[in-house]
Amino acid sequence: MSTDCIFCKIINGDIPAKKIYEDHDFIAFHDIKPMAKIHFLIVPKLHVETLKDCKDVHEPLLGKALLLAPKLAESQGLVGFKTLINTGREGGQEVFHIHIHVFGGN
Ligand code: AMP
Ligand code: ZN
């Protein structure tokens, strides 16, 4: 948990989001600026800033996150979809709490 992190605030319910899924380890919600007809983010509740900060201990979390993508995509009516993980400022990352973009439907 990081007090100045917008995704931690969503996880804590301090700011609203269009949530599509939640379990013990993850939350998923629609992106506020969608790049496609359907565009949501899979966000671990654990505050890790970037993919570069992940260690071996995070392997199960990363695996679970990827396996959620097709399940949630299907629940949103997507037959096929794209996934994206921006990493670091130079990699286009704007929110420094690791997340997977899932989008499609255009
Ligand atoms: P990234 O560039 O990979 O860090 O992507 C961050 C994404 O978070 C962008 O696509 C933003 O549109 C999205 N985003 C930022 N704030 C919010 C929010 N409050 N609710 C939903 N999505 C958000
Ligand atoms: Zn965070």
PDB file of C-alpha atoms and ligand atoms in Angstrom:
ATOM      1  CA  MET A   1       0.000   0.000   0.000  1.00  0.00           C
ATOM      2  CA  SER A   2       1.328   3.403  -0.993  1.00  0.00           C
ATOM      3  CA  THR A   3      -0.616   6.427   0.210  1.00  0.00           C
ATOM      4  CA  ASP A   4       0.009   8.516  -2.913  1.00  0.00           C
ATOM      5  CA  CYS A   5      -0.785   5.717  -5.398  1.00  0.00           C
ATOM      6  CA  ILE A   6      -4.019   6.098  -7.362  1.00  0.00           C
ATOM      7  CA  PHE A   7      -4.459   2.327  -7.810  1.00  0.00           C
ATOM      8  CA  CYS A   8      -3.944   1.706  -4.067  1.00  0.00           C
ATOM      9  CA  LYS A   9      -6.683   4.307  -3.505  1.00  0.00           C
ATOM     10  CA  ILE A  10      -8.994   2.397  -5.868  1.00  0.00           C
ATOM     11  CA  ILE A  11      -8.135  -0.884  -4.111  1.00  0.00           C
ATOM     12  CA  ASN A  12      -8.974   0.721  -0.749  1.00  0.00           C
ATOM     13  CA  GLY A  13     -12.231   2.144  -2.084  1.00  0.00           C
ATOM     14  CA  ASP A  14     -11.038   5.718  -1.520  1.00  0.00           C
ATOM     15  CA  ILE A  15     -11.710   6.661  -5.143  1.00  0.00           C
ATOM     16  CA  PRO A  16     -14.306   5.031  -7.384  1.00  0.00           C
ATOM     17  CA  ALA A  17     -13.662   2.790 -10.384  1.00  0.00           C
ATOM     18  CA  LYS A  18     -15.817   0.731 -12.724  1.00  0.00           C
ATOM     19  CA  LYS A  19     -14.847  -2.558 -11.127  1.00  0.00           C
ATOM     20  CA  ILE A  20     -15.362  -5.782 -13.095  1.00  0.00           C
ATOM     21  CA  TYR A  21     -13.630  -8.254 -10.767  1.00  0.00           C
ATOM     22  CA  GLU A  22     -12.127  -8.561  -7.306  1.00  0.00           C
ATOM     23  CA  ASP A  23     -10.597 -11.362  -5.279  1.00  0.00           C
ATOM     24  CA  HIS A  24      -8.115 -11.621  -2.406  1.00  0.00           C
ATOM     25  CA  ASP A  25      -5.136 -10.694  -4.598  1.00  0.00           C
ATOM     26  CA  PHE A  26      -6.507  -8.668  -7.517  1.00  0.00           C
ATOM     27  CA  ILE A  27      -8.874  -6.016  -8.663  1.00  0.00           C
ATOM     28  CA  ALA A  28      -9.828  -5.337 -12.282  1.00  0.00           C
ATOM     29  CA  PHE A  29     -11.589  -2.214 -13.516  1.00  0.00           C
ATOM     30  CA  HIS A  30     -12.290  -0.345 -16.738  1.00  0.00           C
ATOM     31  CA  ASP A  31      -9.594   2.082 -17.875  1.00  0.00           C
ATOM     32  CA  ILE A  32     -10.716   5.690 -17.472  1.00  0.00           C
ATOM     33  CA  LYS A  33      -9.322   6.528 -20.963  1.00  0.00           C
ATOM     34  CA  PRO A  34     -10.115   3.421 -23.013  1.00  0.00           C
ATOM     35  CA  MET A  35      -7.938   2.675 -26.070  1.00  0.00           C
ATOM     36  CA  ALA A  36     -10.552   0.244 -27.413  1.00  0.00           C
ATOM     37  CA  LYS A  37     -14.240  -0.531 -27.034  1.00  0.00           C
ATOM     38  CA  ILE A  38     -13.354  -2.715 -24.044  1.00  0.00           C
ATOM     39  CA  HIS A  39     -10.260  -1.779 -22.042  1.00  0.00           C
ATOM     40  CA  PHE A  40      -9.684  -2.858 -18.476  1.00  0.00           C
ATOM     41  CA  LEU A  41      -6.759  -3.164 -16.102  1.00  0.00           C
ATOM     42  CA  ILE A  42      -5.787  -6.160 -13.970  1.00  0.00           C
ATOM     43  CA  VAL A  43      -4.125  -4.810 -10.838  1.00  0.00           C
ATOM     44  CA  PRO A  44      -2.579  -6.837  -8.010  1.00  0.00           C
ATOM     45  CA  LYS A  45      -3.510  -5.517  -4.581  1.00  0.00           C
ATOM     46  CA  LEU A  46       0.152  -5.717  -3.632  1.00  0.00           C
ATOM     47  CA  HIS A  47       1.844  -2.403  -4.396  1.00  0.00           C
ATOM     48  CA  VAL A  48       4.790  -3.233  -6.683  1.00  0.00           C
ATOM     49  CA  GLU A  49       5.823  -0.316  -8.873  1.00  0.00           C
ATOM     50  CA  THR A  50       6.895  -1.979 -12.116  1.00  0.00           C
ATOM     51  CA  LEU A  51       7.563  -5.330 -13.773  1.00  0.00           C
ATOM     52  CA  LYS A  52      11.260  -4.563 -13.275  1.00  0.00           C
ATOM     53  CA  ASP A  53      10.729  -4.624  -9.505  1.00  0.00           C
ATOM     54  CA  CYS A  54       9.285  -8.142  -9.571  1.00  0.00           C
ATOM     55  CA  LYS A  55      11.343 -10.932  -8.001  1.00  0.00           C
ATOM     56  CA  ASP A  56      11.011 -14.715  -7.922  1.00  0.00           C
ATOM     57  CA  VAL A  57       8.600 -14.349  -4.993  1.00  0.00           C
ATOM     58  CA  HIS A  58       6.166 -12.558  -7.331  1.00  0.00           C
ATOM     59  CA  GLU A  59       6.063 -15.401  -9.858  1.00  0.00           C
ATOM     60  CA  PRO A  60       2.737 -16.892  -8.635  1.00  0.00           C
ATOM     61  CA  LEU A  61       1.140 -13.435  -8.597  1.00  0.00           C
ATOM     62  CA  LEU A  62       2.274 -12.708 -12.162  1.00  0.00           C
ATOM     63  CA  GLY A  63       1.078 -16.107 -13.327  1.00  0.00           C
ATOM     64  CA  LYS A  64      -2.323 -15.608 -11.708  1.00  0.00           C
ATOM     65  CA  ALA A  65      -2.602 -12.137 -13.255  1.00  0.00           C
ATOM     66  CA  LEU A  66      -1.975 -13.494 -16.760  1.00  0.00           C
ATOM     67  CA  LEU A  67      -4.422 -16.350 -16.275  1.00  0.00           C
ATOM     68  CA  LEU A  68      -7.085 -13.840 -15.236  1.00  0.00           C
ATOM     69  CA  ALA A  69      -6.792 -12.020 -18.576  1.00  0.00           C
ATOM     70  CA  PRO A  70      -8.658 -14.554 -20.762  1.00  0.00           C
ATOM     71  CA  LYS A  71     -11.264 -15.205 -18.066  1.00  0.00           C
ATOM     72  CA  LEU A  72     -12.070 -11.528 -17.602  1.00  0.00           C
ATOM     73  CA  ALA A  73     -11.836 -10.844 -21.352  1.00  0.00           C
ATOM     74  CA  GLU A  74     -14.438 -13.542 -21.938  1.00  0.00           C
ATOM     75  CA  SER A  75     -16.634 -12.095 -19.189  1.00  0.00           C
ATOM     76  CA  GLN A  76     -16.493  -8.765 -21.066  1.00  0.00           C
ATOM     77  CA  GLY A  77     -17.541 -10.423 -24.344  1.00  0.00           C
ATOM     78  CA  LEU A  78     -14.110 -10.353 -25.976  1.00  0.00           C
ATOM     79  CA  VAL A  79     -13.291 -13.299 -28.237  1.00  0.00           C
ATOM     80  CA  GLY A  80      -9.727 -12.083 -28.805  1.00  0.00           C
ATOM     81  CA  PHE A  81      -7.823  -9.362 -27.011  1.00  0.00           C
ATOM     82  CA  LYS A  82      -4.508  -7.578 -26.586  1.00  0.00           C
ATOM     83  CA  THR A  83      -2.450  -7.393 -23.401  1.00  0.00           C
ATOM     84  CA  LEU A  84       0.062  -4.710 -22.501  1.00  0.00           C
ATOM     85  CA  ILE A  85       2.388  -4.064 -19.575  1.00  0.00           C
ATOM     86  CA  ASN A  86       4.093  -0.681 -19.791  1.00  0.00           C
ATOM     87  CA  THR A  87       7.291  -0.734 -17.748  1.00  0.00           C
ATOM     88  CA  GLY A  88       9.104   2.374 -16.577  1.00  0.00           C
ATOM     89  CA  ARG A  89       8.593   5.967 -17.655  1.00  0.00           C
ATOM     90  CA  GLU A  90      10.522   5.257 -20.849  1.00  0.00           C
ATOM     91  CA  GLY A  91       8.199   2.310 -21.449  1.00  0.00           C
ATOM     92  CA  GLY A  92       5.123   4.522 -21.318  1.00  0.00           C
ATOM     93  CA  GLN A  93       4.157   3.714 -17.734  1.00  0.00           C
ATOM     94  CA  GLU A  94       2.159   6.465 -16.057  1.00  0.00           C
ATOM     95  CA  VAL A  95       0.840   4.745 -12.949  1.00  0.00           C
ATOM     96  CA  PHE A  96       3.601   3.173 -10.900  1.00  0.00           C
ATOM     97  CA  HIS A  97       1.620   0.257  -9.528  1.00  0.00           C
ATOM     98  CA  ILE A  98       2.060  -2.761 -11.771  1.00  0.00           C
ATOM     99  CA  HIS A  99      -0.933  -3.596 -13.983  1.00  0.00           C
ATOM    100  CA  ILE A 100      -1.866  -5.454 -17.147  1.00  0.00           C
ATOM    101  CA  HIS A 101      -3.932  -3.673 -19.780  1.00  0.00           C
ATOM    102  CA  VAL A 102      -6.454  -5.919 -21.541  1.00  0.00           C
ATOM    103  CA  PHE A 103      -8.274  -4.427 -24.514  1.00  0.00           C
ATOM    104  CA  GLY A 104     -10.113  -5.283 -27.679  1.00  0.00           C
ATOM    105  CA  GLY A 105     -13.451  -5.163 -29.350  1.00  0.00           C
ATOM    106  CA  ASN A 106     -12.837  -2.510 -32.015  1.00  0.00           C
TER     107      ASN A 106
HETATM  108  P1  AMP B   1       0.173   2.964 -17.805  1.00  0.00           P
HETATM  109  O1  AMP B   1       0.564   3.992 -18.822  1.00  0.00           O
HETATM  110  O2  AMP B   1       0.445   1.553 -18.258  1.00  0.00           O
HETATM  111  O3  AMP B   1       0.737   3.272 -16.438  1.00  0.00           O
HETATM  112  O4  AMP B   1      -1.378   3.027 -17.740  1.00  0.00           O
HETATM  113  C1  AMP B   1      -2.101   3.647 -16.723  1.00  0.00           C
HETATM  114  C2  AMP B   1      -3.544   3.596 -17.152  1.00  0.00           C
HETATM  115  O5  AMP B   1      -4.336   3.872 -16.014  1.00  0.00           O
HETATM  116  C3  AMP B   1      -3.908   4.593 -18.243  1.00  0.00           C
HETATM  117  O6  AMP B   1      -4.429   3.892 -19.370  1.00  0.00           O
HETATM  118  C4  AMP B   1      -4.958   5.469 -17.570  1.00  0.00           C
HETATM  119  O7  AMP B   1      -5.997   5.855 -18.449  1.00  0.00           O
HETATM  120  C5  AMP B   1      -5.463   4.574 -16.455  1.00  0.00           C
HETATM  121  N1  AMP B   1      -6.002   5.267 -15.301  1.00  0.00           N
HETATM  122  C6  AMP B   1      -5.428   6.293 -14.630  1.00  0.00           C
HETATM  123  N2  AMP B   1      -6.221   6.673 -13.602  1.00  0.00           N
HETATM  124  C7  AMP B   1      -7.303   5.857 -13.629  1.00  0.00           C
HETATM  125  C8  AMP B   1      -8.479   5.735 -12.827  1.00  0.00           C
HETATM  126  N3  AMP B   1      -8.703   6.561 -11.797  1.00  0.00           N
HETATM  127  N4  AMP B   1      -9.380   4.794 -13.155  1.00  0.00           N
HETATM  128  C9  AMP B   1      -9.170   3.983 -14.201  1.00  0.00           C
HETATM  129  N5  AMP B   1      -8.085   4.029 -14.988  1.00  0.00           N
HETATM  130  C10 AMP B   1      -7.161   4.962 -14.709  1.00  0.00           C
HETATM  131 ZN    ZN B   2      -0.266   1.215  -5.368  1.00  0.00          ZN
END
